[in-house]
């Protein structure tokens, strides 16, 4: 991405600062940088309320550290729980070491931290950061465009069956056997092409469409798994369950109905929930998850490490699997702090009798490290990107020829 392209991609910004003067300075600079929409909030609480009211999150957030009600670090944690994908800049008049530790905190939370700046902001400081590419820019798998999504269009897309499913294989690290696949929603838009889930799942959640979308994804994914099964491939299928759905007792019966309709065994179906989902309505969510587990479905804690589960919470919920977020996996071989987190998460999971999935295995180094640490399954670009069902069997053939390198 060229410098100008990086700047052009930003059309809207949210500046969060309790000082009106600092907000005005920031707003004026953003306008000079040709950012069209400048939103402002005086603290974290106001920022979250504003984000709820916007159809799509702004392309950039500038977050002050010291604010009443909810300070900058607290706001970053809340943004991470909401899976914010927009880049974030940390701004503060405090010492640079403090700014840097907040940057690290944000990155560890899975946010896209562009960097930090001293206040008052300057055009050159802001311009430099905006030209910088964050660790990972848009959505995974390169299928996505981070265009704002219109809820009515999404509703129409669901009605016209434009939402489909791509499949991301999960491979047993010890044997190189494919255990199963994760179903990932994809939208094939008539004019825009493929749109990634990070762009439309939050919109579906905000506009009451997530229930229909999830059932659609599950129906397609289970039908596909049943078809593979008829071809002699015994695979499990993992589906992402939005936190919003854990408030609904009916979910248990709906999932059971689909599983029976497609003639799958319940243990073939893995339901992935994120840590943040558990913090919402713990009692209700626990009830739903326990009932699903009683019926034999497997439960996976997704994006582990980006939220706040304690070991106690983990032990209380009948998970069968821990899925470690890719921010702790890819590149861990070169970073000791990531290794410590990764190893302790894997050790803990094995003590609790859980299976483990490492997400984001992009390189042979990542693969070797998670193997050395005793992780059970790997999912990542080293093995494959998420693919359409037609691509699965040819890929399986190719995997067989690469087994030697992976097992060696
Ligand atoms: P997730 O559930 O954590 O899914 C894993 C994401 O990481 C997928 O991106 C996958 O393609 C990507 N990924 C896996 N390995 C690698 C790797 O080695 N490198 C990189 N850079 N990325 C890798 P995707 O498909 O864009 O999905 C993003 C998120 O969208 C998912 O994260 C999930 O939270 C959400 N999502 C997708 N489909 C659905 C759905 O049907 N329902 C709900 N509620 N959420 C969904
Ligand atoms: Mg998942
Ligand atoms: Mg994940």
Coordinates of C-alpha atoms and ligand atoms in Angstrom, one line a residue:
X1 CA 0.0 0.0 0.0
X2 CA 1.5 3.4 -1.0
X3 CA 1.6 6.3 1.4
X4 CA -1.2 8.2 -0.3
X5 CA -3.3 5.0 -0.5
X6 CA -3.0 4.6 3.2
X7 CA -4.2 8.1 3.8
X8 CA -7.0 8.0 1.3
X9 CA -8.4 4.9 2.9
X10 CA -9.4 7.1 5.9
X11 CA -12.6 8.9 5.5
X12 CA -13.8 9.2 9.1
X13 CA -12.2 9.5 12.5
X14 CA -13.3 9.5 16.1
X15 CA -11.3 11.7 18.5
X16 CA -11.8 10.8 22.2
X17 CA -10.4 13.4 24.6
X18 CA -11.8 15.1 27.6
X19 CA -10.2 18.4 26.7
X20 CA -12.2 20.4 24.2
X21 CA -9.1 22.3 23.1
X22 CA -7.2 19.1 22.3
X23 CA -10.2 17.8 20.4
X24 CA -10.4 20.9 18.3
X25 CA -6.6 20.7 17.5
X26 CA -7.0 17.1 16.5
X27 CA -10.2 17.8 14.4
X28 CA -8.5 20.6 12.6
X29 CA -5.5 18.5 11.7
X30 CA -7.7 15.6 10.5
X31 CA -9.5 18.0 8.2
X32 CA -6.2 19.2 6.9
X33 CA -5.4 15.6 6.1
X34 CA -8.7 15.5 4.1
X35 CA -10.5 13.2 6.6
X36 CA -14.2 14.0 5.8
X37 CA -16.1 13.0 8.9
X38 CA -14.6 14.0 12.3
X39 CA -16.6 12.6 15.3
X40 CA -15.7 13.7 18.8
X41 CA -16.4 12.2 22.2
X42 CA -15.3 13.6 25.6
X43 CA -14.7 10.2 27.3
X44 CA -14.8 6.5 26.8
X45 CA -18.5 6.2 27.8
X46 CA -19.5 8.8 25.2
X47 CA -17.3 7.2 22.6
X48 CA -18.9 3.8 23.1
X49 CA -22.4 5.3 22.9
X50 CA -21.4 7.2 19.7
X51 CA -20.0 4.0 18.2
X52 CA -23.3 2.2 18.9
X53 CA -25.1 5.0 17.0
X54 CA -23.0 4.9 13.9
X55 CA -23.8 2.6 11.0
X56 CA -20.2 1.5 10.8
X57 CA -17.2 2.2 13.0
X58 CA -15.0 5.2 11.9
X59 CA -11.8 4.3 9.9
X60 CA -9.6 5.6 12.7
X61 CA -9.8 6.3 16.4
X62 CA -7.6 8.7 18.3
X63 CA -7.7 7.9 22.0
X64 CA -6.5 10.1 24.9
X65 CA -5.3 8.2 28.0
X66 CA -6.4 10.3 31.0
X67 CA -10.1 10.9 31.0
X68 CA -12.8 10.9 33.7
X69 CA -15.4 8.0 33.8
X70 CA -13.5 5.6 31.6
X71 CA -9.9 6.2 30.9
X72 CA -8.0 5.3 27.7
X73 CA -6.8 1.8 28.7
X74 CA -10.4 0.9 29.8
X75 CA -11.7 2.2 26.5
X76 CA -9.2 0.1 24.6
X77 CA -10.3 -3.0 26.5
X78 CA -14.0 -2.2 25.7
X79 CA -13.1 -1.7 22.0
X80 CA -11.3 -5.0 21.9
X81 CA -14.3 -6.8 23.5
X82 CA -16.4 -5.3 20.6
X83 CA -13.8 -6.6 18.1
X84 CA -13.1 -3.2 16.7
X85 CA -11.0 -3.6 13.6
X86 CA -10.3 0.1 12.8
X87 CA -6.8 1.4 13.5
X88 CA -6.3 3.2 16.8
X89 CA -3.8 6.0 17.7
X90 CA -3.0 6.6 21.4
X91 CA -2.5 10.2 22.3
X92 CA -1.2 11.6 25.6
X93 CA 0.9 14.3 27.2
X94 CA 2.4 11.8 29.6
X95 CA 5.8 10.1 29.2
X96 CA 6.5 8.1 26.1
X97 CA 7.1 4.8 28.1
X98 CA 3.5 5.1 29.4
X99 CA 2.2 5.6 25.9
X100 CA 4.2 2.6 24.7
X101 CA 3.0 0.3 27.3
X102 CA -0.6 1.2 26.4
X103 CA 0.3 0.6 22.7
X104 CA 1.5 -2.9 23.7
X105 CA -1.6 -3.5 25.8
X106 CA -3.8 -2.5 22.9
X107 CA -1.9 -4.8 20.5
X108 CA -2.1 -7.7 23.0
X109 CA -5.8 -7.1 23.1
X110 CA -6.0 -7.7 19.4
X111 CA -6.5 -4.0 18.4
X112 CA -4.8 -2.5 15.4
X113 CA -2.6 0.1 17.2
X114 CA -1.0 2.4 14.7
X115 CA 1.2 4.0 17.3
X116 CA 1.1 6.8 19.9
X117 CA 1.7 10.5 19.8
X118 CA 2.4 13.2 22.3
X119 CA -0.2 16.0 22.7
X120 CA -0.9 18.5 21.4
X121 CA -1.0 16.6 18.1
X122 CA 0.9 17.9 15.2
X123 CA 0.3 17.5 11.5
X124 CA 3.7 15.8 10.9
X125 CA 3.2 13.4 13.8
X126 CA -0.3 12.4 12.7
X127 CA 0.7 12.2 9.0
X128 CA 3.6 9.9 9.8
X129 CA 1.5 7.5 11.7
X130 CA -1.2 7.5 9.1
X131 CA 1.3 6.5 6.5
X132 CA 2.4 3.6 8.6
X133 CA 0.8 0.3 8.0
X134 CA -0.4 -1.4 11.2
X135 CA 0.7 -5.0 11.9
X136 CA -2.1 -6.4 9.9
X137 CA -4.3 -4.3 7.8
X138 CA -7.8 -5.3 6.6
X139 CA -9.6 -8.5 7.2
X140 CA -8.0 -11.9 7.0
X141 CA -7.8 -14.0 3.8
X142 CA -7.7 -11.0 1.5
X143 CA -11.2 -11.7 0.5
X144 CA -12.5 -8.6 2.2
X145 CA -13.1 -5.0 1.5
X146 CA -13.5 -2.8 4.5
X147 CA -16.3 -0.8 2.8
X148 CA -19.1 0.3 5.1
X149 CA -22.0 -2.1 4.8
X150 CA -25.6 -1.0 4.5
X151 CA -27.9 -3.0 6.7
X152 CA -30.7 -3.0 4.2
X153 CA -28.4 -4.4 1.6
X154 CA -27.3 -7.1 4.0
X155 CA -30.9 -8.0 4.7
X156 CA -31.5 -8.3 0.9
X157 CA -28.3 -10.4 0.6
X158 CA -29.6 -12.8 3.2
X159 CA -32.9 -13.1 1.4
X160 CA -31.2 -13.6 -2.0
X161 CA -28.8 -16.2 -0.5
X162 CA -25.7 -14.1 -1.3
X163 CA -24.2 -15.1 2.0
X164 CA -22.1 -18.2 1.6
X165 CA -19.5 -20.2 3.6
X166 CA -15.8 -20.7 3.2
X167 CA -14.1 -23.4 5.0
X168 CA -10.8 -23.2 6.9
X169 CA -9.2 -26.6 7.7
X170 CA -7.9 -27.6 11.1
X171 CA -5.1 -30.1 11.0
X172 CA -3.9 -32.4 13.8
X173 CA -0.4 -31.4 14.5
X174 CA 0.9 -34.9 15.4
X175 CA -0.5 -36.7 12.4
X176 CA -1.2 -34.1 9.7
X177 CA -4.7 -35.5 9.5
X178 CA -7.5 -33.0 8.8
X179 CA -9.8 -33.1 11.8
X180 CA -12.4 -30.6 10.6
X181 CA -13.1 -27.2 9.3
X182 CA -14.2 -23.8 10.6
X183 CA -17.2 -22.3 8.7
X184 CA -16.5 -18.7 7.9
X185 CA -19.2 -16.4 6.5
X186 CA -18.6 -14.7 3.2
X187 CA -20.7 -12.3 1.3
X188 CA -20.5 -12.3 -2.5
X189 CA -21.8 -8.8 -3.4
X190 CA -23.0 -8.3 -7.0
X191 CA -20.8 -5.2 -7.6
X192 CA -18.2 -5.2 -4.8
X193 CA -17.2 -8.8 -5.0
X194 CA -16.2 -10.7 -1.8
X195 CA -16.8 -8.9 1.5
X196 CA -15.1 -10.2 4.6
X197 CA -17.1 -11.1 7.8
X198 CA -15.3 -8.3 9.8
X199 CA -17.2 -5.9 7.6
X200 CA -20.7 -7.3 7.9
X201 CA -21.0 -9.5 11.1
X202 CA -21.0 -6.4 13.3
X203 CA -23.7 -4.8 11.1
X204 CA -25.7 -8.0 11.3
X205 CA -25.3 -7.9 15.1
X206 CA -26.4 -4.3 15.3
X207 CA -29.5 -4.7 13.0
X208 CA -31.1 -7.9 14.2
X209 CA -29.8 -10.0 11.4
X210 CA -27.3 -12.1 13.2
X211 CA -29.7 -14.8 14.1
X212 CA -30.8 -15.4 10.5
X213 CA -27.3 -15.2 9.3
X214 CA -26.0 -17.8 11.8
X215 CA -28.7 -20.3 11.1
X216 CA -28.0 -19.8 7.4
X217 CA -24.2 -20.4 7.9
X218 CA -24.9 -23.4 10.1
X219 CA -27.4 -24.9 7.6
X220 CA -25.0 -24.6 4.7
X221 CA -22.0 -25.8 6.7
X222 CA -23.8 -28.8 8.1
X223 CA -25.1 -29.8 4.7
X224 CA -21.6 -29.6 3.3
X225 CA -20.2 -31.7 6.1
X226 CA -22.9 -34.3 5.5
X227 CA -21.9 -34.4 1.9
X228 CA -18.2 -34.9 2.7
X229 CA -19.3 -37.6 5.1
X230 CA -21.2 -39.4 2.3
X231 CA -17.9 -39.2 0.3
X232 CA -16.1 -41.0 3.2
X233 CA -14.6 -38.0 4.9
X234 CA -15.5 -37.9 8.5
X235 CA -15.0 -34.2 9.5
X236 CA -16.1 -31.9 12.3
X237 CA -17.5 -28.5 11.6
X238 CA -17.0 -25.4 13.7
X239 CA -19.4 -22.5 13.6
X240 CA -19.0 -19.1 15.2
X241 CA -21.7 -18.1 17.6
X242 CA -22.3 -14.5 18.2
X243 CA -22.4 -13.4 21.8
X244 CA -25.9 -11.9 21.1
X245 CA -27.3 -15.4 20.4
X246 CA -26.3 -16.7 23.8
X247 CA -29.1 -14.7 25.4
X248 CA -31.6 -16.9 23.5
X249 CA -32.7 -20.2 25.0
X250 CA -34.2 -21.3 21.7
X251 CA -30.7 -21.5 20.2
X252 CA -30.3 -24.9 21.8
X253 CA -33.3 -26.4 20.0
X254 CA -32.5 -24.6 16.7
X255 CA -28.9 -26.1 16.6
X256 CA -30.2 -29.6 17.5
X257 CA -32.9 -29.4 14.8
X258 CA -30.2 -28.6 12.1
X259 CA -27.9 -31.3 13.4
X260 CA -30.7 -33.9 13.1
X261 CA -31.8 -32.5 9.7
X262 CA -28.3 -33.1 8.3
X263 CA -27.8 -36.4 10.1
X264 CA -24.6 -35.4 11.8
X265 CA -23.5 -36.6 15.2
X266 CA -23.6 -33.9 17.8
X267 CA -19.9 -34.3 18.5
X268 CA -19.1 -33.4 14.9
X269 CA -20.4 -29.9 15.6
X270 CA -18.2 -27.4 17.4
X271 CA -19.6 -24.1 18.6
X272 CA -17.1 -21.3 18.9
X273 CA -17.8 -18.5 21.3
X274 CA -15.5 -15.7 22.3
X275 CA -14.4 -14.7 25.7
X276 CA -16.2 -11.4 25.6
X277 CA -19.5 -13.1 25.0
X278 CA -19.3 -14.7 28.4
X279 CA -19.0 -11.4 30.3
X280 CA -22.4 -10.2 29.1
X281 CA -25.1 -12.3 30.6
X282 CA -23.0 -14.9 32.3
X283 CA -25.9 -16.8 33.9
X284 CA -28.0 -17.0 30.7
X285 CA -24.9 -17.8 28.5
X286 CA -23.9 -20.5 30.9
X287 CA -27.3 -22.1 30.7
X288 CA -27.3 -22.2 26.9
X289 CA -23.8 -23.5 26.7
X290 CA -24.4 -26.2 29.4
X291 CA -27.5 -27.4 27.6
X292 CA -25.6 -27.5 24.3
X293 CA -22.9 -29.5 25.9
X294 CA -25.4 -31.9 27.5
X295 CA -26.7 -32.6 24.0
X296 CA -23.2 -33.6 22.9
X297 CA -22.1 -30.6 20.9
X298 CA -18.5 -29.5 21.5
X299 CA -17.7 -26.0 22.7
X300 CA -14.7 -24.0 21.8
X301 CA -13.4 -20.8 23.5
X302 CA -12.4 -18.7 20.5
X303 CA -9.8 -15.9 20.3
X304 CA -8.3 -16.9 23.6
X305 CA -6.0 -14.3 25.0
X306 CA -7.8 -11.3 23.6
X307 CA -10.4 -11.2 26.5
X308 CA -10.3 -11.7 30.2
X309 CA -11.2 -15.2 31.1
X310 CA -9.7 -16.4 34.3
X311 CA -8.8 -20.0 34.8
X312 CA -11.7 -20.3 37.2
X313 CA -14.2 -19.1 34.6
X314 CA -12.7 -21.5 32.1
X315 CA -13.0 -24.4 34.4
X316 CA -16.7 -23.5 35.2
X317 CA -17.8 -23.6 31.6
X318 CA -17.9 -27.0 29.9
X319 CA -15.6 -26.1 27.1
X320 CA -14.0 -28.9 25.1
X321 CA -11.4 -26.8 23.3
X322 CA -9.3 -23.7 23.6
X323 CA -8.5 -21.7 20.5
X324 CA -5.6 -19.5 20.9
X325 CA -5.8 -16.2 19.1
X326 CA -3.4 -15.7 16.2
X327 CA -1.8 -12.6 17.8
X328 CA -0.1 -15.0 20.2
X329 CA 0.8 -17.6 17.6
X330 CA 2.2 -16.0 14.5
X331 CA 5.7 -14.7 15.1
X332 CA 5.9 -16.1 18.6
X333 CA 9.2 -18.0 17.7
X334 CA 10.9 -14.5 17.7
X335 CA 9.2 -13.0 20.7
X336 CA 9.8 -14.4 24.1
X337 CA 6.8 -12.7 25.7
X338 CA 4.5 -14.3 23.3
X339 CA 6.1 -17.7 23.9
X340 CA 5.4 -17.4 27.6
X341 CA 1.7 -16.6 27.0
X342 CA 1.4 -19.3 24.4
X343 CA 3.1 -22.0 26.5
X344 CA 1.1 -21.2 29.6
X345 CA -2.2 -21.2 27.8
X346 CA -1.4 -24.6 26.2
X347 CA -0.3 -26.0 29.6
X348 CA -3.4 -24.8 31.3
X349 CA -5.6 -26.2 28.6
X350 CA -4.0 -29.5 28.8
X351 CA -4.3 -29.6 32.6
X352 CA -8.0 -28.9 32.1
X353 CA -8.3 -31.7 29.6
X354 CA -9.1 -29.4 26.7
X355 CA -8.0 -29.8 23.1
X356 CA -6.1 -26.9 21.8
X357 CA -6.2 -25.1 18.4
X358 CA -3.5 -22.6 17.4
X359 CA -4.9 -20.0 15.0
X360 CA -2.6 -18.0 12.7
X361 CA -0.1 -20.7 12.0
X362 CA 1.4 -18.8 9.0
X363 CA 5.0 -20.1 8.9
X364 CA 6.9 -23.4 9.4
X365 CA 8.4 -21.7 12.5
X366 CA 4.9 -21.1 14.0
X367 CA 4.0 -24.7 13.2
X368 CA 7.2 -26.1 14.8
X369 CA 6.7 -24.0 17.9
X370 CA 3.1 -25.0 18.6
X371 CA 4.1 -28.6 17.9
X372 CA 6.9 -28.3 20.4
X373 CA 4.5 -26.9 23.0
X374 CA 2.1 -29.8 22.5
X375 CA -0.8 -28.0 20.8
X376 CA -3.3 -30.5 19.3
X377 CA -4.6 -28.7 16.2
X378 CA -3.4 -26.0 13.8
X379 CA -5.3 -23.6 11.7
X380 CA -3.6 -21.1 9.5
X381 CA -2.3 -19.8 6.2
X382 CA 0.7 -22.2 6.2
X383 CA -1.8 -24.9 5.6
X384 CA -4.5 -23.1 3.7
X385 CA -6.6 -20.0 3.5
X386 CA -10.3 -20.4 3.9
X387 CA -11.7 -22.0 0.7
X388 CA -14.8 -22.8 -1.1
X389 CA -16.0 -26.4 -0.8
X390 CA -14.9 -27.3 -4.3
X391 CA -11.3 -26.4 -3.4
X392 CA -11.2 -28.7 -0.4
X393 CA -10.5 -32.1 -2.0
X394 CA -7.8 -30.9 -4.3
X395 CA -6.2 -29.2 -1.3
X396 CA -6.4 -32.4 0.7
X397 CA -4.4 -34.2 -2.1
X398 CA -1.8 -31.5 -1.9
X399 CA -1.6 -31.7 1.9
X400 CA -0.7 -35.4 1.6
X401 CA 2.3 -34.5 -0.5
X402 CA 3.4 -31.9 2.0
X403 CA 3.0 -34.1 5.1
X404 CA 6.6 -35.1 5.0
X405 CA 7.8 -31.5 5.5
X406 CA 5.3 -30.9 8.3
X407 CA 5.9 -34.1 10.2
X408 CA 9.7 -33.8 9.8
Ligands
LIG1 P1 -12.4 -16.2 14.0 O1 -13.6 -17.0 14.3 O2 -11.3 -16.1 15.0 O3 -11.9 -16.9 12.6 C1 -10.6 -17.0 12.3 C2 -10.2 -15.8 11.3 O4 -8.8 -15.8 11.2 C3 -10.7 -16.1 9.9 O5 -10.9 -14.8 9.3 C4 -9.5 -16.8 9.3 O6 -9.5 -16.8 7.9 C5 -8.4 -16.0 9.9 N1 -7.1 -16.8 9.9 C6 -6.9 -18.1 10.2 N2 -5.6 -18.4 10.1 C7 -5.0 -17.3 9.8 C8 -3.6 -17.0 9.5 O7 -2.7 -17.8 9.5 N3 -3.3 -15.7 9.2 C9 -4.2 -14.7 9.2 N4 -3.8 -13.5 8.9 N5 -5.5 -15.0 9.4 C10 -5.9 -16.2 9.7 P2 -12.2 -14.3 8.7 O8 -12.8 -15.4 7.8 O9 -12.0 -13.0 8.0 O10 -13.2 -14.2 9.9 C11 -13.0 -13.1 10.8 C12 -14.0 -13.2 12.0 O11 -15.3 -13.0 11.5 C13 -14.0 -14.6 12.6 O12 -12.9 -14.7 13.5 C14 -15.3 -14.5 13.3 O13 -15.2 -13.8 14.6 C15 -16.2 -13.7 12.4 N6 -17.1 -14.6 11.7 C16 -16.8 -15.2 10.5 N7 -17.9 -16.0 10.1 C17 -18.8 -15.8 11.1 C18 -20.2 -16.3 11.3 O14 -20.7 -17.1 10.6 N8 -20.8 -15.9 12.5 C19 -20.2 -15.0 13.4 N9 -20.9 -14.7 14.5 N10 -19.0 -14.6 13.2 C20 -18.3 -14.9 12.1
LIG2 MG1 -13.9 -18.7 15.1
LIG3 MG1 -10.5 -16.8 16.4

